[in-house]
CSV table of C-alpha atoms and ligand atoms in Angstrom, one decimal:
chain,number,residue,atom,x,y,z
H,19,UNK,CA,0.0,0.0,0.0
H,20,UNK,CA,1.4,3.4,-1.0
H,21,UNK,CA,1.9,6.4,1.2
H,22,UNK,CA,-0.8,8.4,-0.5
H,23,UNK,CA,-3.5,5.7,-0.4
H,24,UNK,CA,-4.9,7.0,2.9
H,25,UNK,CA,-5.6,10.6,3.8
H,26,UNK,CA,-3.3,12.5,6.2
H,27,UNK,CA,-2.4,16.1,6.7
H,28,UNK,CA,0.5,16.9,4.2
H,29,UNK,CA,3.5,19.0,4.8
H,30,UNK,CA,5.9,20.5,2.3
H,31,UNK,CA,8.1,17.4,2.0
H,32,UNK,CA,4.9,15.3,1.5
H,33,UNK,CA,3.9,17.6,-1.3
H,34,UNK,CA,7.2,17.1,-3.1
H,35,UNK,CA,6.9,13.3,-2.7
H,36,UNK,CA,3.3,13.4,-3.9
H,37,UNK,CA,4.4,15.4,-7.0
H,38,UNK,CA,7.0,12.8,-7.9
H,39,UNK,CA,5.0,9.6,-7.1
H,40,UNK,CA,1.5,10.5,-8.1
H,41,UNK,CA,1.5,13.4,-10.5
H,42,UNK,CA,4.1,12.8,-13.2
H,43,UNK,CA,3.9,16.5,-14.2
H,44,UNK,CA,7.6,17.2,-13.8
H,45,UNK,CA,10.7,15.4,-15.2
H,46,UNK,CA,11.3,12.4,-12.9
H,47,UNK,CA,15.0,13.3,-12.4
H,48,UNK,CA,14.3,17.0,-11.6
H,49,UNK,CA,14.9,18.5,-8.2
H,50,UNK,CA,11.6,19.9,-6.8
H,51,UNK,CA,11.2,22.7,-4.2
H,52,UNK,CA,8.0,23.3,-2.2
H,53,UNK,CA,6.7,26.1,-0.1
H,54,UNK,CA,3.4,26.3,1.8
H,55,UNK,CA,2.0,29.8,0.8
H,56,UNK,CA,-1.6,29.7,2.2
H,57,UNK,CA,-2.9,32.3,4.5
H,58,UNK,CA,-6.6,31.3,4.4
H,59,UNK,CA,-8.7,29.8,7.2
H,60,UNK,CA,-9.4,26.4,5.8
H,61,UNK,CA,-6.8,24.8,3.5
H,62,UNK,CA,-3.1,24.3,2.9
H,63,UNK,CA,-1.6,25.7,-0.4
H,64,UNK,CA,1.6,24.2,-1.6
H,65,UNK,CA,3.6,25.7,-4.5
H,66,UNK,CA,5.8,23.0,-6.0
H,67,UNK,CA,8.5,24.2,-8.4
H,68,UNK,CA,11.0,22.4,-10.7
H,69,UNK,CA,14.3,24.0,-9.7
H,70,UNK,CA,15.9,24.0,-13.2
H,71,UNK,CA,13.0,25.2,-15.3
H,72,UNK,CA,11.0,27.3,-12.8
H,73,UNK,CA,7.9,25.3,-13.9
H,74,UNK,CA,5.4,25.3,-11.0
H,75,UNK,CA,2.0,24.0,-9.9
H,76,UNK,CA,-0.3,24.6,-6.9
H,77,UNK,CA,-1.6,21.8,-4.7
H,78,UNK,CA,-4.5,22.8,-2.6
H,79,UNK,CA,-4.9,20.3,0.2
H,80,UNK,CA,-7.7,20.0,2.8
H,81,UNK,CA,-7.4,18.3,6.2
H,82,UNK,CA,-10.2,17.1,8.4
H,83,UNK,CA,-9.9,20.2,10.6
H,84,UNK,CA,-9.7,23.9,9.6
H,85,UNK,CA,-6.3,25.5,9.3
H,86,UNK,CA,-7.0,28.6,11.4
H,87,UNK,CA,-8.6,27.0,14.5
H,88,UNK,CA,-8.6,23.3,14.2
H,89,UNK,CA,-12.4,22.9,14.0
H,90,UNK,CA,-13.6,19.7,12.5
H,91,UNK,CA,-14.7,20.0,8.9
H,92,UNK,CA,-15.8,17.5,6.3
H,93,UNK,CA,-13.1,17.8,3.6
H,94,UNK,CA,-15.8,17.2,1.0
H,95,UNK,CA,-15.6,21.0,0.4
H,96,UNK,CA,-12.3,20.2,-1.4
H,97,UNK,CA,-14.1,17.9,-3.9
H,98,UNK,CA,-16.8,20.6,-4.3
H,99,UNK,CA,-14.1,23.2,-5.0
H,100,UNK,CA,-12.5,21.0,-7.6
H,101,UNK,CA,-15.8,20.4,-9.3
H,102,UNK,CA,-16.6,24.1,-9.1
H,103,UNK,CA,-13.3,25.2,-10.6
H,104,UNK,CA,-14.0,22.9,-13.5
H,105,UNK,CA,-17.6,24.1,-13.9
H,106,UNK,CA,-16.4,27.8,-13.9
H,107,UNK,CA,-13.6,26.9,-16.3
H,108,UNK,CA,-16.1,25.4,-18.7
H,109,UNK,CA,-18.0,28.7,-18.7
H,110,UNK,CA,-15.2,31.4,-18.4
H,111,UNK,CA,-11.9,29.6,-19.1
H,112,UNK,CA,-9.8,32.8,-19.2
H,113,UNK,CA,-10.8,33.7,-15.7
H,114,UNK,CA,-10.2,30.5,-13.7
H,115,UNK,CA,-7.1,28.4,-13.0
H,116,UNK,CA,-7.0,25.1,-14.9
H,117,UNK,CA,-7.3,22.0,-12.7
H,118,UNK,CA,-4.7,19.4,-13.8
H,119,UNK,CA,-5.7,16.6,-11.4
H,120,UNK,CA,-8.0,15.9,-8.5
H,121,UNK,CA,-7.4,13.4,-5.8
H,122,UNK,CA,-10.4,12.6,-3.6
H,123,UNK,CA,-8.4,10.4,-1.1
H,124,UNK,CA,-5.7,12.9,-0.3
H,125,UNK,CA,-8.1,15.9,-0.8
H,126,UNK,CA,-5.7,17.5,-3.2
H,127,UNK,CA,-6.6,19.8,-6.1
H,128,UNK,CA,-3.6,20.2,-8.4
H,129,UNK,CA,-3.9,23.3,-10.5
H,130,UNK,CA,-2.3,26.0,-12.6
H,131,UNK,CA,0.0,28.4,-10.7
H,132,UNK,CA,-1.1,31.9,-11.5
H,133,UNK,CA,2.1,33.4,-10.1
H,134,UNK,CA,2.1,36.4,-12.3
H,135,UNK,CA,-1.1,37.5,-10.6
H,136,UNK,CA,-1.4,39.2,-7.2
H,137,UNK,CA,-4.0,39.0,-4.5
H,138,UNK,CA,-6.4,41.8,-5.2
H,139,UNK,CA,-7.1,42.7,-1.6
H,140,UNK,CA,-3.4,43.2,-0.9
H,141,UNK,CA,-3.1,45.4,-4.0
H,142,UNK,CA,-6.2,47.5,-3.0
H,143,UNK,CA,-4.7,48.0,0.5
H,144,UNK,CA,-1.8,49.6,-1.4
H,145,UNK,CA,-4.4,51.8,-3.2
H,146,UNK,CA,-3.6,50.3,-6.6
H,147,UNK,CA,-6.0,50.9,-9.6
H,148,UNK,CA,-7.0,48.2,-12.1
H,149,UNK,CA,-8.8,49.6,-15.2
H,150,UNK,CA,-11.1,47.1,-16.7
H,151,UNK,CA,-11.8,45.2,-13.5
H,152,UNK,CA,-15.5,46.0,-13.5
H,153,UNK,CA,-16.1,44.6,-17.0
H,154,UNK,CA,-14.1,41.4,-16.1
H,155,UNK,CA,-15.8,40.6,-12.8
H,156,UNK,CA,-19.3,41.5,-14.0
H,157,UNK,CA,-18.8,39.2,-17.0
H,158,UNK,CA,-17.6,36.4,-14.7
H,159,UNK,CA,-20.6,36.7,-12.5
H,160,UNK,CA,-23.2,37.1,-15.3
H,161,UNK,CA,-22.0,34.0,-17.0
H,162,UNK,CA,-21.4,31.8,-14.0
H,163,UNK,CA,-24.6,32.8,-12.3
H,164,UNK,CA,-27.0,32.9,-15.2
H,165,UNK,CA,-25.3,29.9,-16.8
H,166,UNK,CA,-26.1,27.8,-13.7
H,167,UNK,CA,-29.6,29.0,-13.2
H,168,UNK,CA,-32.8,27.1,-13.8
H,169,UNK,CA,-33.6,29.3,-16.8
H,170,UNK,CA,-30.6,27.8,-18.6
H,171,UNK,CA,-29.9,24.4,-17.1
H,172,UNK,CA,-32.5,21.7,-17.7
H,173,UNK,CA,-34.2,21.0,-14.3
H,174,UNK,CA,-33.3,17.3,-14.1
H,175,UNK,CA,-29.6,18.1,-14.7
H,176,UNK,CA,-29.8,20.9,-12.1
H,177,UNK,CA,-31.2,18.5,-9.5
H,178,UNK,CA,-28.3,16.1,-10.2
H,179,UNK,CA,-25.8,18.9,-9.9
H,180,UNK,CA,-27.4,20.0,-6.6
H,181,UNK,CA,-26.5,16.7,-5.1
H,182,UNK,CA,-22.9,17.2,-6.1
H,183,UNK,CA,-22.8,20.7,-4.7
H,184,UNK,CA,-24.3,20.1,-1.3
H,185,UNK,CA,-21.9,21.8,0.9
H,186,UNK,CA,-23.3,21.2,4.4
H,187,UNK,CA,-20.3,22.2,6.6
H,188,UNK,CA,-19.3,25.3,4.7
H,189,UNK,CA,-22.9,26.5,4.2
H,190,UNK,CA,-23.2,26.3,8.0
H,191,UNK,CA,-20.1,28.5,8.4
H,192,UNK,CA,-21.8,31.1,6.2
H,193,UNK,CA,-25.1,30.6,8.1
H,194,UNK,CA,-23.3,31.4,11.4
H,195,UNK,CA,-20.8,34.0,10.4
H,196,UNK,CA,-22.8,36.0,7.9
H,197,UNK,CA,-26.5,35.6,8.9
H,198,UNK,CA,-26.5,35.0,12.6
H,199,UNK,CA,-23.5,35.9,14.8
H,200,UNK,CA,-23.0,39.6,13.7
H,201,UNK,CA,-26.5,40.3,15.0
H,202,UNK,CA,-27.0,38.0,18.0
H,203,UNK,CA,-23.4,37.3,19.1
H,204,UNK,CA,-24.9,34.2,20.7
H,205,UNK,CA,-21.5,32.4,20.8
H,206,UNK,CA,-19.7,35.5,21.9
H,207,UNK,CA,-17.3,35.2,19.0
H,208,UNK,CA,-17.5,38.7,17.6
H,209,UNK,CA,-14.5,40.9,18.1
H,210,UNK,CA,-15.7,44.5,18.2
H,211,UNK,CA,-13.0,47.2,17.8
H,212,UNK,CA,-13.1,48.5,21.4
H,213,UNK,CA,-13.6,52.3,20.6
H,214,UNK,CA,-16.5,51.3,18.4
H,215,UNK,CA,-18.0,48.7,20.7
H,216,UNK,CA,-21.0,50.7,21.9
H,217,UNK,CA,-21.7,52.0,18.4
H,218,UNK,CA,-21.7,48.5,17.0
H,219,UNK,CA,-23.8,47.0,19.8
H,220,UNK,CA,-26.4,49.6,19.3
H,221,UNK,CA,-26.5,49.5,15.5
H,222,UNK,CA,-26.2,45.7,15.1
H,223,UNK,CA,-27.3,43.9,18.3
H,224,UNK,CA,-30.2,46.2,19.4
H,225,UNK,CA,-32.0,46.9,16.1
H,226,UNK,CA,-34.9,44.6,15.8
H,227,UNK,CA,-36.1,45.9,12.5
H,228,UNK,CA,-32.7,45.1,11.1
H,229,UNK,CA,-32.8,41.6,12.6
H,230,UNK,CA,-36.2,41.0,10.8
H,231,UNK,CA,-34.7,41.8,7.4
H,232,UNK,CA,-31.6,39.7,8.1
H,233,UNK,CA,-33.9,36.8,9.1
H,234,UNK,CA,-35.7,37.1,5.8
H,235,UNK,CA,-32.4,37.0,3.9
H,236,UNK,CA,-31.2,34.1,6.0
H,237,UNK,CA,-34.3,32.2,5.0
H,238,UNK,CA,-33.7,32.8,1.4
H,239,UNK,CA,-30.1,31.7,1.6
H,240,UNK,CA,-31.2,28.4,3.1
H,241,UNK,CA,-34.2,27.7,0.8
H,242,UNK,CA,-33.6,29.4,-2.5
H,243,UNK,CA,-31.4,27.2,-4.7
H,244,UNK,CA,-31.4,29.8,-7.5
H,245,UNK,CA,-27.8,29.6,-9.0
H,246,UNK,CA,-24.6,27.8,-8.3
H,247,UNK,CA,-22.7,30.5,-6.5
H,248,UNK,CA,-18.9,30.8,-5.8
H,249,UNK,CA,-19.9,31.5,-2.2
H,250,UNK,CA,-16.9,33.5,-1.0
H,251,UNK,CA,-16.2,36.0,-3.8
H,252,UNK,CA,-14.3,38.7,-1.9
H,253,UNK,CA,-11.2,40.5,-3.2
H,254,UNK,CA,-8.9,37.9,-1.5
H,255,UNK,CA,-10.4,35.3,-3.8
H,256,UNK,CA,-9.5,37.3,-6.9
H,257,UNK,CA,-6.0,37.3,-8.3
H,258,UNK,CA,-5.3,40.2,-10.6
H,259,UNK,CA,-2.8,41.7,-13.0
H,260,UNK,CA,-3.3,44.6,-15.4
H,261,UNK,CA,-6.0,43.6,-17.8
H,262,UNK,CA,-6.8,40.2,-16.4
H,263,UNK,CA,-8.2,38.3,-13.3
H,264,UNK,CA,-8.3,34.8,-12.1
H,265,UNK,CA,-11.1,33.8,-9.6
H,266,UNK,CA,-9.9,31.3,-7.0
H,267,UNK,CA,-11.1,29.5,-3.9
H,268,UNK,CA,-14.7,28.4,-4.6
H,269,UNK,CA,-14.7,25.9,-1.6
H,270,UNK,CA,-17.9,27.6,-0.4
H,271,UNK,CA,-19.7,26.8,-3.7
H,272,UNK,CA,-23.3,26.0,-3.2
H,273,UNK,CA,-26.8,26.6,-4.7
H,274,UNK,CA,-28.1,29.9,-3.3
H,275,UNK,CA,-29.4,33.3,-4.4
H,276,UNK,CA,-27.2,34.6,-7.2
H,277,UNK,CA,-27.0,38.1,-5.6
H,278,UNK,CA,-24.8,36.5,-2.9
H,279,UNK,CA,-21.7,36.7,-5.1
H,280,UNK,CA,-22.5,40.1,-6.6
H,281,UNK,CA,-23.1,41.6,-3.1
H,282,UNK,CA,-19.8,40.2,-1.8
H,283,UNK,CA,-17.8,41.8,-4.7
H,284,UNK,CA,-19.5,45.1,-4.1
H,285,UNK,CA,-19.0,45.0,-0.3
H,286,UNK,CA,-15.3,44.2,-0.7
H,287,UNK,CA,-14.8,47.2,-3.0
H,288,UNK,CA,-16.6,49.3,-0.4
H,289,UNK,CA,-14.1,48.2,2.2
H,290,UNK,CA,-11.4,49.4,-0.1
H,291,UNK,CA,-13.3,52.7,-0.6
H,292,UNK,CA,-13.8,53.2,3.2
H,293,UNK,CA,-10.1,52.5,3.7
H,294,UNK,CA,-9.2,55.1,1.1
H,295,UNK,CA,-11.6,57.6,2.6
H,296,UNK,CA,-10.2,57.1,6.1
H,297,UNK,CA,-6.5,56.7,5.5
H,298,UNK,CA,-5.4,58.6,2.4
H,299,UNK,CA,-4.1,62.1,2.4
H,300,UNK,CA,-6.2,64.7,0.5
H,301,UNK,CA,-4.9,65.1,-3.0
H,302,UNK,CA,-5.0,63.7,-6.6
H,303,UNK,CA,-4.0,60.2,-5.6
H,304,UNK,CA,-6.9,59.9,-3.2
H,305,UNK,CA,-9.3,61.5,-5.7
H,306,UNK,CA,-8.3,59.1,-8.5
H,307,UNK,CA,-8.4,56.0,-6.3
H,308,UNK,CA,-11.8,56.8,-4.9
H,309,UNK,CA,-13.2,57.8,-8.3
H,310,UNK,CA,-11.9,54.5,-9.8
H,311,UNK,CA,-13.6,52.5,-7.0
H,312,UNK,CA,-16.9,54.4,-7.4
H,313,UNK,CA,-16.9,53.9,-11.1
H,314,UNK,CA,-16.1,50.2,-10.6
H,315,UNK,CA,-18.9,49.7,-8.2
H,316,UNK,CA,-21.4,51.5,-10.5
H,317,UNK,CA,-20.2,49.7,-13.6
H,318,UNK,CA,-20.2,46.2,-12.0
H,319,UNK,CA,-23.9,46.7,-11.0
H,320,UNK,CA,-24.9,48.1,-14.4
H,321,UNK,CA,-22.9,45.7,-16.6
H,322,UNK,CA,-23.8,42.6,-14.5
H,323,UNK,CA,-27.5,43.5,-14.8
H,324,UNK,CA,-27.4,44.2,-18.6
H,325,UNK,CA,-25.2,41.2,-19.4
H,326,UNK,CA,-27.4,38.9,-17.3
H,327,UNK,CA,-30.5,40.2,-19.1
H,328,UNK,CA,-29.0,39.6,-22.6
H,329,UNK,CA,-27.6,36.2,-21.6
H,330,UNK,CA,-31.0,35.1,-20.5
H,331,UNK,CA,-32.6,36.6,-23.5
H,332,UNK,CA,-30.4,34.4,-25.7
H,333,UNK,CA,-30.2,31.2,-23.5
H,334,UNK,CA,-33.4,30.7,-21.6
H,335,UNK,CA,-34.7,27.2,-22.6
H,336,UNK,CA,-37.9,26.5,-20.7
H,337,UNK,CA,-41.0,27.8,-22.6
H,338,UNK,CA,-42.7,29.0,-19.4
H,339,UNK,CA,-39.6,30.9,-18.4
H,340,UNK,CA,-39.7,32.7,-21.8
H,341,UNK,CA,-43.0,34.4,-20.7
H,342,UNK,CA,-42.6,38.1,-21.4
H,343,UNK,CA,-41.2,39.9,-18.3
H,344,UNK,CA,-40.1,36.7,-16.5
H,345,UNK,CA,-36.3,37.0,-16.8
H,346,UNK,CA,-36.5,40.7,-16.1
H,347,UNK,CA,-38.3,39.9,-12.9
H,348,UNK,CA,-35.6,37.2,-12.1
H,349,UNK,CA,-32.7,39.6,-12.6
H,350,UNK,CA,-34.5,42.3,-10.6
H,351,UNK,CA,-34.7,39.9,-7.7
H,352,UNK,CA,-31.0,39.3,-7.9
H,353,UNK,CA,-30.3,43.0,-7.8
H,354,UNK,CA,-32.3,43.3,-4.6
H,355,UNK,CA,-30.4,40.4,-3.1
H,356,UNK,CA,-27.2,42.0,-4.2
H,357,UNK,CA,-27.8,45.1,-2.1
H,358,UNK,CA,-28.9,43.0,0.9
H,359,UNK,CA,-25.9,40.7,0.8
H,360,UNK,CA,-23.6,43.6,0.3
H,361,UNK,CA,-24.9,44.9,3.6
H,362,UNK,CA,-24.5,41.6,5.3
H,363,UNK,CA,-20.9,41.2,4.2
H,364,UNK,CA,-20.0,44.8,5.3
H,365,UNK,CA,-21.4,44.1,8.8
H,366,UNK,CA,-19.9,40.7,9.4
H,367,UNK,CA,-16.4,41.6,8.2
H,368,UNK,CA,-16.5,44.7,10.5
H,369,UNK,CA,-17.8,43.1,13.7
H,370,UNK,CA,-17.2,39.3,13.2
H,371,UNK,CA,-14.5,36.8,13.5
H,372,UNK,CA,-13.4,36.9,9.8
H,373,UNK,CA,-12.2,40.5,9.4
H,374,UNK,CA,-10.6,42.1,6.4
H,375,UNK,CA,-7.2,43.7,6.0
H,376,UNK,CA,-8.8,46.8,4.6
H,377,UNK,CA,-10.0,47.5,8.1
H,378,UNK,CA,-7.6,45.7,10.4
H,379,UNK,CA,-4.5,47.3,8.8
H,380,UNK,CA,-5.7,50.8,9.9
H,381,UNK,CA,-3.5,51.6,12.9
H,382,UNK,CA,-4.9,55.1,13.6
H,383,UNK,CA,-7.8,54.8,16.0
H,384,UNK,CA,-9.9,57.7,14.6
H,385,UNK,CA,-9.4,56.5,11.0
H,386,UNK,CA,-10.5,53.0,11.9
H,387,UNK,CA,-13.6,54.3,13.8
H,388,UNK,CA,-14.5,56.3,10.7
H,389,UNK,CA,-13.9,53.5,8.3
H,390,UNK,CA,-16.0,51.0,10.3
H,391,UNK,CA,-18.8,53.4,10.7
H,392,UNK,CA,-19.0,54.1,6.9
H,393,UNK,CA,-19.3,50.3,6.5
H,394,UNK,CA,-22.0,49.8,9.1
H,395,UNK,CA,-24.1,52.9,8.2
H,396,UNK,CA,-24.1,52.0,4.5
H,397,UNK,CA,-24.7,48.3,5.3
H,398,UNK,CA,-27.9,49.0,7.1
H,399,UNK,CA,-29.2,51.1,4.3
H,400,UNK,CA,-28.4,48.4,1.8
H,401,UNK,CA,-30.2,45.8,3.9
H,402,UNK,CA,-33.2,47.9,4.9
H,403,UNK,CA,-33.9,49.5,1.5
H,404,UNK,CA,-32.8,46.6,-0.8
H,405,UNK,CA,-36.3,46.3,-2.3
H,406,UNK,CA,-36.6,50.0,-3.0
H,407,UNK,CA,-33.2,51.3,-4.2
H,408,UNK,CA,-30.1,49.8,-5.8
H,409,UNK,CA,-31.3,48.9,-9.3
H,410,UNK,CA,-28.7,51.2,-10.6
H,411,UNK,CA,-25.0,51.4,-9.8
H,412,UNK,CA,-25.2,55.1,-9.0
H,413,UNK,CA,-27.6,54.3,-6.1
H,414,UNK,CA,-24.7,52.6,-4.2
H,415,UNK,CA,-22.6,55.7,-4.5
H,416,UNK,CA,-25.3,58.0,-3.1
H,417,UNK,CA,-25.6,55.7,-0.1
H,418,UNK,CA,-21.8,55.6,0.4
H,419,UNK,CA,-21.6,59.4,0.4
H,420,UNK,CA,-24.4,59.7,2.9
H,421,UNK,CA,-22.8,57.0,5.1
H,422,UNK,CA,-19.5,58.8,5.1
H,423,UNK,CA,-21.2,62.0,6.1
H,424,UNK,CA,-23.0,60.3,9.0
H,425,UNK,CA,-19.9,58.5,10.1
H,426,UNK,CA,-18.1,61.9,10.2
H,427,UNK,CA,-20.9,63.5,12.3
H,428,UNK,CA,-21.5,60.5,14.6
H,429,UNK,CA,-18.3,60.6,16.5
H,430,UNK,CA,-17.9,63.2,19.2
H,431,UNK,CA,-14.1,63.1,19.0
H,432,UNK,CA,-12.2,64.7,16.1
H,433,UNK,CA,-12.1,62.6,12.9
T,30,SR1,C1,-13.8,29.9,9.3
T,30,SR1,S1,-13.8,30.6,7.8
T,30,SR1,C2,-14.1,32.2,7.9
T,30,SR1,C3,-14.4,32.9,6.6
T,30,SR1,O1,-13.3,32.8,5.7
T,30,SR1,C4,-13.7,32.5,4.5
T,30,SR1,O2,-13.0,33.3,3.5
T,30,SR1,C5,-15.2,32.8,4.4
T,30,SR1,O3,-15.5,34.1,4.1
T,30,SR1,C6,-15.6,32.5,5.8
T,30,SR1,O4,-16.7,33.1,6.2
T,31,MG,MG1,-11.4,31.4,0.7
């Protein structure tokens, strides 16, 4: 029996042996080097490189406990991720790393190393601008979401796919971290930034009308199997270089409301915007950066909506779904969910366990207070008014400007 016939938690040396014994991607006589480069909460990421040629691959490996806090997790999410990468690759090949091999025993996804791309969140924290990003990510979402919806996939095939993409443990992480804990703190796991503690408690724990709207969205996350979503589409899941993106890490893939992905993308650009507002010195660099983010947010919403409508216009298969006005109603609902989920993501990444660098990297206390308040004030508007506003990208910018004004006024110290 071989070393890799039974699952165990791999280290760098194991990944080198695995590459030699199982993969046969490199020349058998080559010397291989390996480094674990992951910084996520769940998996281990090994980059294996052939020393002489520089040729490299990524091995994404899952254990039976999470990387960050050793909680038990069913590594089936690794299989779901491999399936999802391949599904996305079949729809938008230029935006997804290619999977070379999947090993369900060792829970290893062997894939293309996109090493000339950079983690988008890290780049945004340096206030870098990426022209064309809005068009790219809006296209990715329109095709992957509409292309997996019931309007386009025959219902029997969709039901078979649903079995494959049943992601019990990671759905539950989302149910707790996004839809429950930020409002109830029932497990006491939130980590409020101390100078904002009272503000956050009042705005998020004590607002019953907010809880009611979150409960409605929670219900639809659990019961509406609308599209096959990426499930964790934040800027840390996007690798970027000028003119091109690669979308990674779909281990949270599941059937859920399509607006979940779009809302996540918008919220994570808002974190970058709030960071820029709070930390950058007045001047042209700040103006250009904020303007690029505002245009990106607007364009993602508008392009996603229009591209989704034209995709459905061309690809809807079911006669009933072709009823005049139906797919417009369908996309309209996704735009409402987008606004709501955008608010949920802003809140949970501000108060919850899984914070974002855009906020935590702010060392100045007043700047961080201001940044967090922009996020929470805008989040609440997005959630509460999701059925009324937010059909146009420009609506998001009006809310952001208002939230920034409120955040500035709400603090009795000097901001
Ligand atoms: C325990 S996992 C915490 C978060 O990290 C992932 O990126 C997801 O967003 C999840 O909610
Ligand atoms: Mg991830």
